[in-house]
CSV table of C-alpha atoms and ligand atoms in Angstrom, one decimal:
chain,number,residue,atom,x,y,z
F,13,MET,CA,-10.7,-4.1,-18.2
F,14,GLN,CA,-7.0,-5.0,-18.8
F,15,ILE,CA,-4.0,-4.6,-16.3
F,16,TYR,CA,-0.8,-5.3,-16.7
F,17,ASN,CA,0.7,-8.6,-14.9
F,18,THR,CA,4.3,-8.9,-13.5
F,19,LEU,CA,3.6,-12.0,-14.1
F,20,THR,CA,3.6,-12.6,-17.7
F,21,ARG,CA,5.3,-8.8,-18.6
F,22,THR,CA,1.9,-8.2,-20.4
F,23,LYS,CA,-1.0,-6.4,-20.9
F,24,GLU,CA,-3.4,-9.2,-20.1
F,25,GLU,CA,-7.3,-9.2,-20.0
F,26,PHE,CA,-8.7,-9.5,-16.1
F,27,GLU,CA,-10.6,-12.4,-15.5
F,28,PRO,CA,-11.8,-13.4,-12.3
F,29,ILE,CA,-10.9,-17.3,-11.2
F,30,GLU,CA,-14.2,-17.1,-9.4
F,31,ASP,CA,-17.0,-15.4,-11.4
F,32,ASN,CA,-17.4,-12.1,-10.5
F,33,HIS,CA,-15.9,-11.9,-6.8
F,34,VAL,CA,-11.8,-10.6,-7.0
F,35,ARG,CA,-10.2,-12.1,-4.2
F,36,MET,CA,-7.1,-9.9,-4.1
F,37,TYR,CA,-3.8,-9.8,-1.2
F,38,CYS,CA,-2.0,-6.4,-0.9
F,39,CYS,CA,1.7,-6.4,1.2
F,40,GLY,CA,1.0,-4.2,4.4
F,41,PRO,CA,3.5,-2.2,6.2
F,42,THR,CA,6.0,-3.3,9.0
F,43,VAL,CA,4.8,-0.9,12.0
F,44,TYR,CA,8.4,0.5,13.3
F,45,ASN,CA,8.1,3.6,12.3
F,46,TYR,CA,5.8,6.3,10.5
F,47,ALA,CA,5.1,5.2,6.4
F,48,HIS,CA,6.9,7.4,4.3
F,49,ILE,CA,5.3,9.4,1.7
F,50,GLY,CA,6.8,6.6,-0.9
F,51,ASN,CA,4.7,3.4,0.6
F,52,LEU,CA,1.8,6.0,1.0
F,53,ARG,CA,1.8,5.8,-3.0
F,54,THR,CA,1.9,1.9,-3.0
F,55,TYR,CA,-1.0,2.1,-0.7
F,56,ILE,CA,-3.2,4.8,-2.9
F,57,PHE,CA,-2.2,2.6,-6.4
F,58,GLU,CA,-3.8,-0.6,-4.8
F,59,ASP,CA,-7.2,1.6,-3.1
F,60,ILE,CA,-7.7,3.2,-6.6
F,61,LEU,CA,-7.4,-0.8,-7.8
F,62,ARG,CA,-9.8,-1.7,-5.5
F,63,ARG,CA,-12.2,1.1,-6.2
F,64,ALA,CA,-12.0,0.1,-10.0
F,65,LEU,CA,-13.1,-3.1,-9.6
F,66,LEU,CA,-15.9,-2.3,-7.4
F,67,PHE,CA,-17.0,0.3,-10.0
F,68,ASN,CA,-17.0,-2.5,-12.8
F,69,GLY,CA,-19.0,-4.4,-10.8
F,70,TYR,CA,-16.8,-6.9,-9.5
F,71,LYS,CA,-17.3,-8.1,-5.4
F,72,ILE,CA,-14.2,-8.1,-4.0
F,73,THR,CA,-12.0,-9.8,-0.8
F,74,HIS,CA,-9.3,-7.9,0.1
F,75,CYS,CA,-6.8,-8.7,2.7
F,76,MET,CA,-3.6,-7.0,3.7
F,77,ASN,CA,-1.1,-8.0,6.6
F,78,ILE,CA,0.1,-6.1,9.2
F,79,THR,CA,4.1,-7.1,9.7
F,80,ASP,CA,4.0,-7.0,13.7
F,81,VAL,CA,6.6,-9.1,14.0
F,82,GLY,CA,10.4,-7.7,14.1
F,83,HIS,CA,12.2,-8.9,10.9
F,84,LEU,CA,16.1,-7.7,9.3
F,85,GLU,CA,16.8,-5.1,7.9
F,86,SER,CA,17.6,-6.6,4.5
F,87,ASP,CA,15.8,-9.3,2.8
F,88,ALA,CA,19.0,-11.2,2.9
F,89,ASP,CA,18.3,-12.6,6.8
F,90,GLU,CA,21.4,-10.5,7.9
F,91,GLY,CA,22.0,-6.8,9.1
F,92,GLU,CA,19.8,-5.8,12.4
F,93,ASP,CA,16.0,-6.2,13.0
F,94,LYS,CA,14.2,-3.1,13.1
F,95,MET,CA,11.2,-3.4,15.4
F,96,GLU,CA,14.0,-3.9,18.4
F,97,LYS,CA,15.8,-0.8,17.2
F,98,GLY,CA,13.2,0.8,17.2
F,99,ALA,CA,11.8,-0.3,20.5
F,100,MET,CA,15.1,0.6,21.9
F,101,ARG,CA,14.5,4.2,20.5
F,102,GLU,CA,11.7,4.8,21.5
F,103,GLY,CA,11.8,3.0,25.1
F,104,LEU,CA,8.8,1.0,24.4
F,105,THR,CA,8.1,-2.2,24.5
F,106,VAL,CA,8.3,-4.0,21.0
F,107,TRP,CA,4.5,-5.0,21.1
F,108,GLU,CA,4.1,-1.3,21.7
F,109,LEU,CA,5.9,-0.3,19.2
F,110,ALA,CA,4.0,-2.3,16.8
F,111,ARG,CA,0.9,-1.0,18.3
F,112,LYS,CA,1.3,2.6,17.9
F,113,TYR,CA,2.7,3.0,14.5
F,114,GLU,CA,-0.1,0.8,13.4
F,115,SER,CA,-3.0,3.2,14.5
F,116,ALA,CA,-0.5,6.2,12.9
F,117,TRP,CA,-0.9,3.7,9.6
F,118,MET,CA,-4.2,3.3,10.2
F,119,GLU,CA,-4.6,7.3,10.1
F,120,ASP,CA,-2.5,8.2,7.1
F,121,MET,CA,-5.0,5.8,5.4
F,122,ASN,CA,-8.1,7.5,6.6
F,123,ARG,CA,-6.5,11.2,6.2
F,124,LEU,CA,-5.6,10.0,2.1
F,125,ASN,CA,-9.4,8.4,1.4
F,126,ILE,CA,-7.7,5.0,1.4
F,127,GLU,CA,-10.5,2.2,1.8
F,128,ARG,CA,-10.6,-0.2,4.3
F,129,PRO,CA,-9.1,-4.0,3.0
F,130,GLU,CA,-12.0,-6.3,4.7
F,131,VAL,CA,-9.1,-8.6,5.9
F,132,ILE,CA,-6.3,-6.7,8.3
F,133,CYS,CA,-4.2,-9.7,9.5
F,134,ARG,CA,-1.8,-9.0,12.4
F,135,ALA,CA,1.5,-11.3,11.6
F,136,THR,CA,1.7,-12.2,15.6
F,137,GLU,CA,-1.8,-13.3,15.7
F,138,HIS,CA,-1.2,-16.1,12.8
F,139,ILE,CA,1.8,-18.2,14.0
F,140,THR,CA,0.1,-21.1,14.2
F,141,SER,CA,-0.9,-20.7,10.7
F,142,MET,CA,2.7,-20.5,9.7
F,143,ILE,CA,4.0,-22.6,11.1
F,144,ASN,CA,1.5,-24.5,9.4
F,145,LEU,CA,2.7,-24.0,6.2
F,146,VAL,CA,6.4,-24.9,7.0
F,147,GLN,CA,5.7,-27.9,8.2
F,148,LYS,CA,3.5,-28.9,5.0
F,149,ILE,CA,6.9,-27.2,3.1
F,150,LEU,CA,9.6,-29.9,4.8
F,151,ASP,CA,6.8,-32.4,4.7
F,152,ASN,CA,6.8,-32.1,0.7
F,153,GLY,CA,10.7,-32.2,0.7
F,154,TYR,CA,11.4,-28.4,-0.1
F,155,GLY,CA,13.0,-27.5,3.4
F,156,TYR,CA,15.2,-28.3,5.9
F,157,ILE,CA,16.4,-28.0,9.1
F,158,ALA,CA,20.1,-26.0,10.2
F,159,PRO,CA,21.2,-24.7,13.2
F,160,GLY,CA,19.9,-21.7,12.8
F,161,ALA,CA,17.2,-21.3,10.8
F,162,VAL,CA,14.4,-23.2,9.1
F,163,TYR,CA,15.4,-22.7,5.6
F,164,PHE,CA,13.8,-23.2,1.8
F,165,ASP,CA,15.5,-25.1,-0.4
F,166,THR,CA,15.1,-23.0,-3.6
F,167,THR,CA,17.4,-25.9,-5.7
F,168,LYS,CA,14.5,-27.8,-5.6
F,169,PHE,CA,12.0,-25.2,-7.0
F,170,PRO,CA,13.1,-25.3,-10.8
F,171,LYS,CA,11.0,-22.0,-11.2
F,172,TYR,CA,12.2,-19.9,-8.1
F,173,ALA,CA,14.6,-17.7,-11.0
F,174,ASP,CA,11.4,-17.0,-13.2
F,175,PHE,CA,8.8,-14.3,-11.9
F,176,ALA,CA,11.8,-11.9,-11.1
F,177,HIS,CA,13.6,-13.2,-14.5
F,178,LEU,CA,16.6,-13.9,-12.2
F,179,ASP,CA,20.3,-14.9,-13.2
F,180,LEU,CA,21.1,-17.1,-10.3
F,181,SER,CA,24.8,-18.2,-12.2
F,182,GLY,CA,25.2,-14.7,-11.4
F,183,LEU,CA,23.9,-13.9,-8.2
F,184,GLN,CA,26.8,-17.3,-7.3
F,185,ALA,CA,29.5,-16.5,-9.1
F,186,GLY,CA,29.3,-12.3,-9.2
F,187,ALA,CA,28.7,-11.1,-5.9
F,188,GLY,CA,31.8,-12.5,-3.7
F,189,GLY,CA,30.1,-10.8,-1.0
F,190,ARG,CA,27.2,-13.0,-0.5
F,191,VAL,CA,29.0,-16.4,-1.5
F,192,GLN,CA,30.9,-15.9,1.7
F,193,LEU,CA,27.5,-14.9,3.7
F,194,LEU,CA,26.8,-18.4,3.1
F,195,GLY,CA,27.0,-19.9,6.2
F,196,GLU,CA,24.6,-22.5,6.8
F,197,LYS,CA,22.6,-22.2,4.0
F,198,LYS,CA,22.8,-24.3,1.0
F,199,HIS,CA,22.5,-22.4,-1.6
F,200,PRO,CA,22.6,-17.9,-1.4
F,201,ASN,CA,19.0,-17.7,-2.5
F,202,ASP,CA,17.4,-20.1,0.0
F,203,PHE,CA,15.7,-18.3,2.6
F,204,ALA,CA,14.6,-18.5,6.3
F,205,LEU,CA,10.9,-20.0,6.9
F,206,TRP,CA,11.6,-20.1,10.6
F,207,PHE,CA,14.2,-18.7,12.7
F,208,LEU,CA,15.7,-20.2,15.2
F,209,ASN,CA,18.7,-20.4,18.2
F,210,LYS,CA,18.5,-16.4,18.6
F,211,PRO,CA,17.6,-16.2,22.4
F,212,ARG,CA,18.0,-12.6,22.4
F,213,HIS,CA,14.6,-12.2,20.5
F,214,ILE,CA,11.8,-10.1,22.0
F,215,MET,CA,9.5,-12.0,20.0
F,216,GLN,CA,9.3,-15.8,20.4
F,217,TRP,CA,7.0,-18.8,20.1
F,218,ASP,CA,7.2,-22.6,20.3
F,219,SER,CA,7.8,-24.3,17.1
F,220,PRO,CA,8.2,-28.4,16.4
F,221,TRP,CA,11.5,-26.8,15.7
F,222,GLY,CA,12.3,-25.4,19.2
F,223,PRO,CA,11.6,-21.8,19.6
F,224,GLY,CA,12.0,-19.6,17.2
F,225,TYR,CA,10.1,-16.5,14.8
F,226,PRO,CA,9.1,-16.7,11.3
F,227,GLY,CA,11.2,-15.5,8.6
F,228,TRP,CA,9.8,-12.3,7.0
F,229,HIS,CA,8.4,-14.1,3.7
F,230,ILE,CA,6.1,-16.9,5.2
F,231,GLU,CA,3.9,-14.6,7.0
F,232,CYS,CA,1.9,-13.1,3.2
F,233,SER,CA,1.5,-16.8,2.1
F,234,ALA,CA,0.8,-18.2,5.2
F,235,MET,CA,-2.0,-15.6,6.5
F,236,SER,CA,-3.0,-14.8,2.2
F,237,MET,CA,-3.6,-18.2,1.8
F,238,GLN,CA,-5.8,-18.7,4.8
F,239,TYR,CA,-8.6,-16.0,3.9
F,240,LEU,CA,-7.9,-16.1,0.2
F,241,GLY,CA,-7.8,-20.1,-0.6
F,242,ASP,CA,-4.8,-21.6,-2.4
F,243,GLN,CA,-5.3,-19.8,-5.3
F,244,PHE,CA,-6.4,-16.2,-5.8
F,245,ASP,CA,-6.7,-13.2,-8.3
F,246,ILE,CA,-4.4,-10.6,-7.8
F,247,HIS,CA,-1.5,-10.0,-5.7
F,248,CYS,CA,-0.1,-6.8,-5.1
F,249,GLY,CA,3.3,-4.9,-3.8
F,250,GLY,CA,5.7,-2.3,-4.5
F,251,VAL,CA,7.9,-2.9,-7.0
F,252,ASP,CA,11.0,-3.7,-5.1
F,253,HIS,CA,9.4,-6.3,-3.5
F,254,ILE,CA,9.9,-8.4,-6.7
F,255,PRO,CA,13.2,-10.4,-6.7
F,256,VAL,CA,13.0,-11.5,-3.4
F,257,HIS,CA,9.6,-11.6,-0.8
F,258,HIS,CA,7.1,-12.3,-3.8
F,259,THR,CA,9.7,-14.9,-5.8
F,260,ASN,CA,10.2,-16.6,-2.1
F,261,GLU,CA,5.6,-16.1,-1.3
F,262,ILE,CA,5.0,-17.7,-4.9
F,263,ALA,CA,8.6,-20.4,-4.3
F,264,GLN,CA,6.9,-21.6,-0.8
F,265,SER,CA,3.3,-21.1,-1.5
F,266,GLU,CA,3.7,-23.5,-4.4
F,267,ALA,CA,5.9,-26.0,-2.8
F,268,ALA,CA,3.3,-26.4,0.0
F,269,SER,CA,-0.2,-26.4,-2.2
F,270,GLY,CA,1.4,-27.4,-5.4
F,271,LYS,CA,-1.1,-25.4,-7.2
F,272,PRO,CA,0.0,-21.7,-9.1
F,273,PHE,CA,-0.3,-19.4,-6.6
F,274,VAL,CA,-1.6,-16.2,-8.3
F,275,LYS,CA,-3.5,-15.0,-11.6
F,276,TYR,CA,-2.2,-11.3,-11.6
F,277,TRP,CA,1.0,-9.8,-9.6
F,278,MET,CA,0.5,-5.7,-10.2
F,279,HIS,CA,3.3,-3.9,-8.4
F,280,GLY,CA,3.8,-0.2,-8.3
F,281,GLU,CA,7.3,2.2,-8.6
F,282,PHE,CA,9.2,3.9,-6.6
F,283,LEU,CA,9.1,7.5,-5.4
F,284,LEU,CA,11.9,9.4,-6.1
F,285,VAL,CA,13.0,12.4,-3.9
F,286,SER,CA,15.1,15.0,-4.6
F,287,LYS,CA,17.4,15.9,-1.4
F,288,THR,CA,16.4,19.0,-1.5
F,289,ASP,CA,14.7,21.9,-4.1
F,290,ASP,CA,17.6,24.1,-4.2
F,291,ASP,CA,20.3,21.5,-4.6
F,292,LYS,CA,17.9,21.2,-8.4
F,293,LYS,CA,18.5,24.0,-9.6
F,294,THR,CA,22.2,24.8,-9.0
F,295,ASP,CA,22.7,20.9,-10.3
F,296,LYS,CA,20.9,18.8,-12.6
F,297,ASN,CA,22.6,15.2,-12.2
F,298,THR,CA,21.9,15.6,-8.1
F,299,GLN,CA,17.8,14.6,-10.5
F,300,GLU,CA,19.7,11.6,-11.3
F,301,GLU,CA,20.9,11.0,-7.9
F,302,ALA,CA,17.7,11.3,-6.4
F,303,ALA,CA,17.2,9.2,-3.5
F,304,LYS,CA,14.4,6.3,-3.5
F,305,MET,CA,12.4,6.9,-0.4
F,306,SER,CA,13.1,4.4,2.2
F,307,LYS,CA,12.2,4.1,5.9
F,308,SER,CA,15.4,2.0,6.7
F,309,SER,CA,17.5,5.4,5.5
F,310,GLU,CA,15.9,7.5,8.4
F,311,ASN,CA,15.7,10.4,6.2
F,312,PHE,CA,12.0,10.4,5.3
F,313,LEU,CA,8.9,12.5,4.1
F,314,THR,CA,5.6,11.9,6.6
F,315,LEU,CA,2.1,12.6,5.4
F,316,GLN,CA,2.5,14.8,8.8
F,317,VAL,CA,5.4,16.6,7.2
F,318,LEU,CA,3.0,17.4,4.6
F,319,ILE,CA,-0.3,18.4,6.3
F,320,ASP,CA,2.7,20.8,8.4
F,321,LYS,CA,3.7,22.5,5.6
F,322,GLY,CA,0.3,23.8,4.3
F,323,PHE,CA,-0.3,20.9,2.6
F,324,ASP,CA,-3.6,19.0,2.0
F,325,PRO,CA,-3.3,15.2,2.2
F,326,LEU,CA,-5.6,14.7,-1.1
F,327,ALA,CA,-3.4,16.7,-2.8
F,328,TYR,CA,-0.7,14.0,-2.3
F,329,ARG,CA,-3.0,11.6,-3.4
F,330,TYR,CA,-4.5,14.1,-6.5
F,331,LEU,CA,-0.2,13.8,-7.0
F,332,CYS,CA,-0.4,11.0,-7.2
F,333,LEU,CA,-3.2,10.3,-9.6
F,334,GLN,CA,-1.0,12.5,-11.7
F,335,ALA,CA,1.3,10.0,-12.7
F,336,HIS,CA,0.6,6.0,-13.7
F,337,TYR,CA,1.4,3.8,-11.2
F,338,ARG,CA,4.1,1.9,-12.8
F,339,SER,CA,6.1,4.9,-13.6
F,340,GLU,CA,8.6,6.6,-11.2
F,341,LEU,CA,6.8,9.6,-9.8
F,342,ARG,CA,9.1,12.6,-8.5
F,343,PHE,CA,8.3,13.9,-5.4
F,344,SER,CA,8.8,17.6,-5.4
F,345,TRP,CA,7.1,20.5,-3.1
F,346,ASP,CA,6.3,22.5,-6.3
F,347,THR,CA,4.8,19.7,-7.9
F,348,LEU,CA,2.6,18.9,-4.8
F,349,GLN,CA,1.3,22.6,-4.3
F,350,SER,CA,0.2,22.5,-7.9
F,351,ALA,CA,-1.6,19.6,-7.1
F,352,GLN,CA,-3.2,22.1,-4.6
F,353,ASN,CA,-4.0,24.4,-6.5
F,354,GLY,CA,-5.6,21.9,-9.0
F,355,LEU,CA,-7.2,19.9,-6.6
F,356,ARG,CA,-8.9,23.7,-5.1
F,357,ARG,CA,-9.7,24.7,-8.6
F,358,ILE,CA,-11.6,21.6,-9.4
F,359,TYR,CA,-13.7,22.4,-5.9
F,360,THR,CA,-14.7,25.7,-6.6
F,361,LEU,CA,-17.2,23.4,-9.7
F,362,THR,CA,-20.6,23.6,-9.3
F,363,ALA,CA,-23.3,21.6,-11.4
F,364,ASP,CA,-24.5,24.6,-12.6
F,365,SER,CA,-23.7,25.5,-16.0
F,366,ASP,CA,-22.2,22.0,-17.0
F,367,PRO,CA,-20.4,21.9,-20.1
F,368,LEU,CA,-21.9,18.6,-20.1
F,369,SER,CA,-25.5,19.1,-19.4
F,370,ASP,CA,-26.5,17.4,-22.5
F,371,GLU,CA,-27.0,13.5,-21.4
F,372,GLU,CA,-25.7,12.8,-24.8
F,373,SER,CA,-22.4,14.5,-24.4
F,374,PHE,CA,-22.0,13.4,-21.0
F,375,LYS,CA,-22.0,9.8,-22.2
F,376,ALA,CA,-19.4,9.9,-24.6
F,377,ALA,CA,-17.3,11.3,-22.2
F,378,ARG,CA,-17.6,8.8,-19.4
F,379,ASP,CA,-16.9,6.3,-21.5
F,380,GLU,CA,-13.4,8.1,-22.8
F,381,VAL,CA,-12.5,8.2,-19.4
F,382,LEU,CA,-13.8,5.1,-18.3
F,383,SER,CA,-12.1,3.6,-20.6
F,384,ALA,CA,-8.8,5.1,-19.3
F,385,LEU,CA,-9.4,3.5,-16.1
F,386,ASN,CA,-9.7,-0.2,-17.5
F,387,ASP,CA,-6.8,0.5,-20.0
F,388,ASP,CA,-4.2,-1.0,-16.9
F,389,LEU,CA,-6.0,1.9,-14.3
F,390,ASN,CA,-4.5,4.9,-16.1
F,391,THR,CA,-5.3,7.4,-14.3
F,392,PRO,CA,-3.4,10.4,-15.7
F,393,GLN,CA,-5.7,10.3,-18.7
F,394,MET,CA,-8.2,10.4,-16.5
F,395,VAL,CA,-7.1,13.0,-15.4
F,396,GLY,CA,-6.0,14.5,-18.1
F,397,LEU,CA,-10.0,13.8,-19.4
F,398,LEU,CA,-12.0,15.0,-16.1
F,399,ASN,CA,-9.5,18.5,-17.1
F,400,ARG,CA,-10.1,19.3,-20.2
F,401,HIS,CA,-14.5,18.4,-20.1
F,402,ASN,CA,-14.1,20.7,-16.7
F,403,SER,CA,-17.9,19.2,-16.1
F,404,PHE,CA,-18.4,19.1,-12.2
F,405,LYS,CA,-20.7,15.8,-13.3
F,406,LEU,CA,-18.4,14.5,-14.6
F,407,TRP,CA,-15.2,14.2,-11.8
F,408,ARG,CA,-18.4,13.7,-9.8
F,409,GLU,CA,-19.0,10.2,-11.7
F,410,PHE,CA,-15.5,9.8,-11.0
F,411,ASP,CA,-14.8,10.6,-7.6
F,412,PRO,CA,-15.6,6.5,-6.3
F,413,ILE,CA,-12.2,5.7,-7.6
F,414,LEU,CA,-10.0,8.6,-7.2
F,415,GLY,CA,-11.4,9.6,-3.6
F,416,LEU,CA,-10.7,13.2,-3.7
F,417,ASN,CA,-13.7,14.1,-1.9
F,418,ILE,CA,-15.6,16.3,-4.8
F,419,GLU,CA,-19.1,16.4,-3.9
F,420,ALA,CA,-18.7,16.6,0.3
F,421,ARG,CA,-15.9,19.4,-0.1
F,422,SER,CA,-17.6,21.5,-3.0
F,423,ARG,CA,-20.9,21.7,-1.6
F,424,ARG,CA,-19.4,23.2,1.5
F,425,ASP,CA,-20.9,26.4,2.9
F,426,ASP,CA,-18.5,27.5,5.7
F,427,GLY,CA,-15.4,28.7,3.2
F,428,GLU,CA,-12.3,27.5,2.5
F,429,LEU,CA,-10.5,25.3,6.1
F,430,PRO,CA,-7.8,25.0,7.6
F,431,VAL,CA,-6.0,21.9,6.1
F,432,GLU,CA,-5.7,20.5,9.3
F,433,VAL,CA,-9.2,21.3,10.4
F,434,GLN,CA,-10.3,19.5,7.0
F,435,ALA,CA,-8.0,16.6,7.1
F,436,LEU,CA,-9.9,15.4,10.8
F,437,VAL,CA,-13.5,16.2,8.6
F,438,ASP,CA,-12.2,13.4,6.2
F,439,GLU,CA,-10.6,11.4,8.1
F,440,ARG,CA,-13.9,11.0,10.3
F,441,ASN,CA,-15.8,11.0,6.6
F,442,GLN,CA,-13.8,7.6,6.7
F,443,ALA,CA,-13.8,6.5,9.8
F,444,ARG,CA,-18.1,6.0,9.7
F,445,LYS,CA,-17.6,4.5,6.7
F,446,SER,CA,-15.6,1.7,7.9
F,447,LYS,CA,-17.6,2.0,11.7
F,448,ASN,CA,-15.0,3.0,13.6
F,449,TRP,CA,-17.6,4.6,16.0
F,450,ALA,CA,-15.2,5.6,19.5
F,451,LEU,CA,-12.5,7.0,16.6
F,452,SER,CA,-15.5,9.1,14.8
F,453,ASP,CA,-16.5,10.4,18.7
F,454,ASP,CA,-12.5,11.3,19.3
F,455,ILE,CA,-12.4,12.9,16.2
F,456,ARG,CA,-15.7,15.1,17.1
F,457,ASN,CA,-14.0,15.9,20.1
F,458,LYS,CA,-10.9,16.8,18.7
F,459,LEU,CA,-12.9,18.9,16.4
F,460,ILE,CA,-14.9,20.5,19.0
F,461,ASP,CA,-11.9,21.8,20.9
F,462,MET,CA,-10.2,23.5,18.5
F,463,GLY,CA,-13.5,25.8,18.2
F,464,TYR,CA,-15.8,24.2,15.4
F,465,GLU,CA,-19.8,23.1,15.6
F,466,VAL,CA,-19.6,19.5,14.4
F,467,GLY,CA,-23.2,17.9,12.6
F,468,ASP,CA,-23.7,15.2,10.0
F,469,SER,CA,-25.3,15.3,6.9
F,470,PRO,CA,-25.8,12.8,4.0
F,471,THR,CA,-23.0,13.6,2.1
F,472,GLY,CA,-20.4,13.6,6.0
F,473,THR,CA,-19.5,15.8,8.6
F,474,THR,CA,-20.4,19.5,8.1
F,475,VAL,CA,-17.6,21.9,10.4
F,476,LYS,CA,-18.8,25.3,11.2
F,477,LYS,CA,-16.3,27.7,13.3
F,478,LYS,CA,-18.4,28.9,16.2
F,479,LEU,CA,-18.3,32.1,16.9
F,480,LEU,CA,-17.1,33.6,20.4
Y,523,ZN,ZN1,4.6,-9.5,1.3
């Protein structure tokens, strides 16, 4: 497989550190609100990567964190705490808020047919690992203790600017505001490992430096190293993680272990959303202004909004597959509608009179699609080839990667199901695959309440409208 490595800015042949076993870490959600579809695009990319590695015969240990500790609005250790703000908004405790949005996130993962990582770890359950890591960083001479926090001293880590190609002199001289915000930090790029003297912060733990709570970046270093070792193969996230979060993760981890941290870094691009479809028609410039979706900006689309408008969650998955993960994807209701129409058409294909019925032509087509996949996950090219061949057998062959439920959906003999019913069926299949029997039973009861008979077949859940 060829993959693009942010570390070297080149496409490289993928070779795991340990023979045939891939260890991979993906930055997970901060659970203070619903995920927006821009976040979900990143998880879909990571799911395709995971499935592609499995398809190519690798074993995988995939780890993802849940950020359930409160953090500040910006990466720069300032602003309001998102969790506390969310808890206030909803009249919940921060703990209740975190669990509520963690379950909502899991539900989104199921509806999008995203496979569950082997390890999902909550930050609040790994505070000891984080404290130990901060101690190691201090012992190795890369940190300092100030009244408000224990900081990482970026001047002690000469490689600090390399990963994101940062211009540190520019940061200091050009952004006057940032120098004023220096406060007790020795350098504007220094970042908090452990916050102190914030008695009003609701989540607090004891530490050798006094009660406080961890900085955001330290959790990913601590948990990835705990589950995957000091050095592992792949680390993923969104492109917005490159200049601060992942830069800081590399600094902390390598300062603690003295070894190169991660071999391949992979990043998914933004989803762009035009303000409204009408704007787009009247003013070309608004397309350029299309906003990056951000959870902090209160104005965002969730998967539930798409479902409420009659869209199948898998249509959104299919839309994401039509763009390369390293290209920006412009979302609009029109493109989502086309994706849904395209998906419906694929579901009408059957094994009868398949254009690739002879072994040889099937094998040639399969090789072609596989090399698109293995060329840095070129899903738009895969989808293009699959649509051109128009073969049920070929779509089914690659569905373990695409995750569009081709087999189950096209063999359905109960006609077209309402979107919300189909979403529940997919979610239940996913729950059963990850052996979450309680959720599977809940969904069955929901479907029964909606007037369906529910059964289990080798290809998954079957539903039939009960006759009145
Ligand atoms: Zn992270």
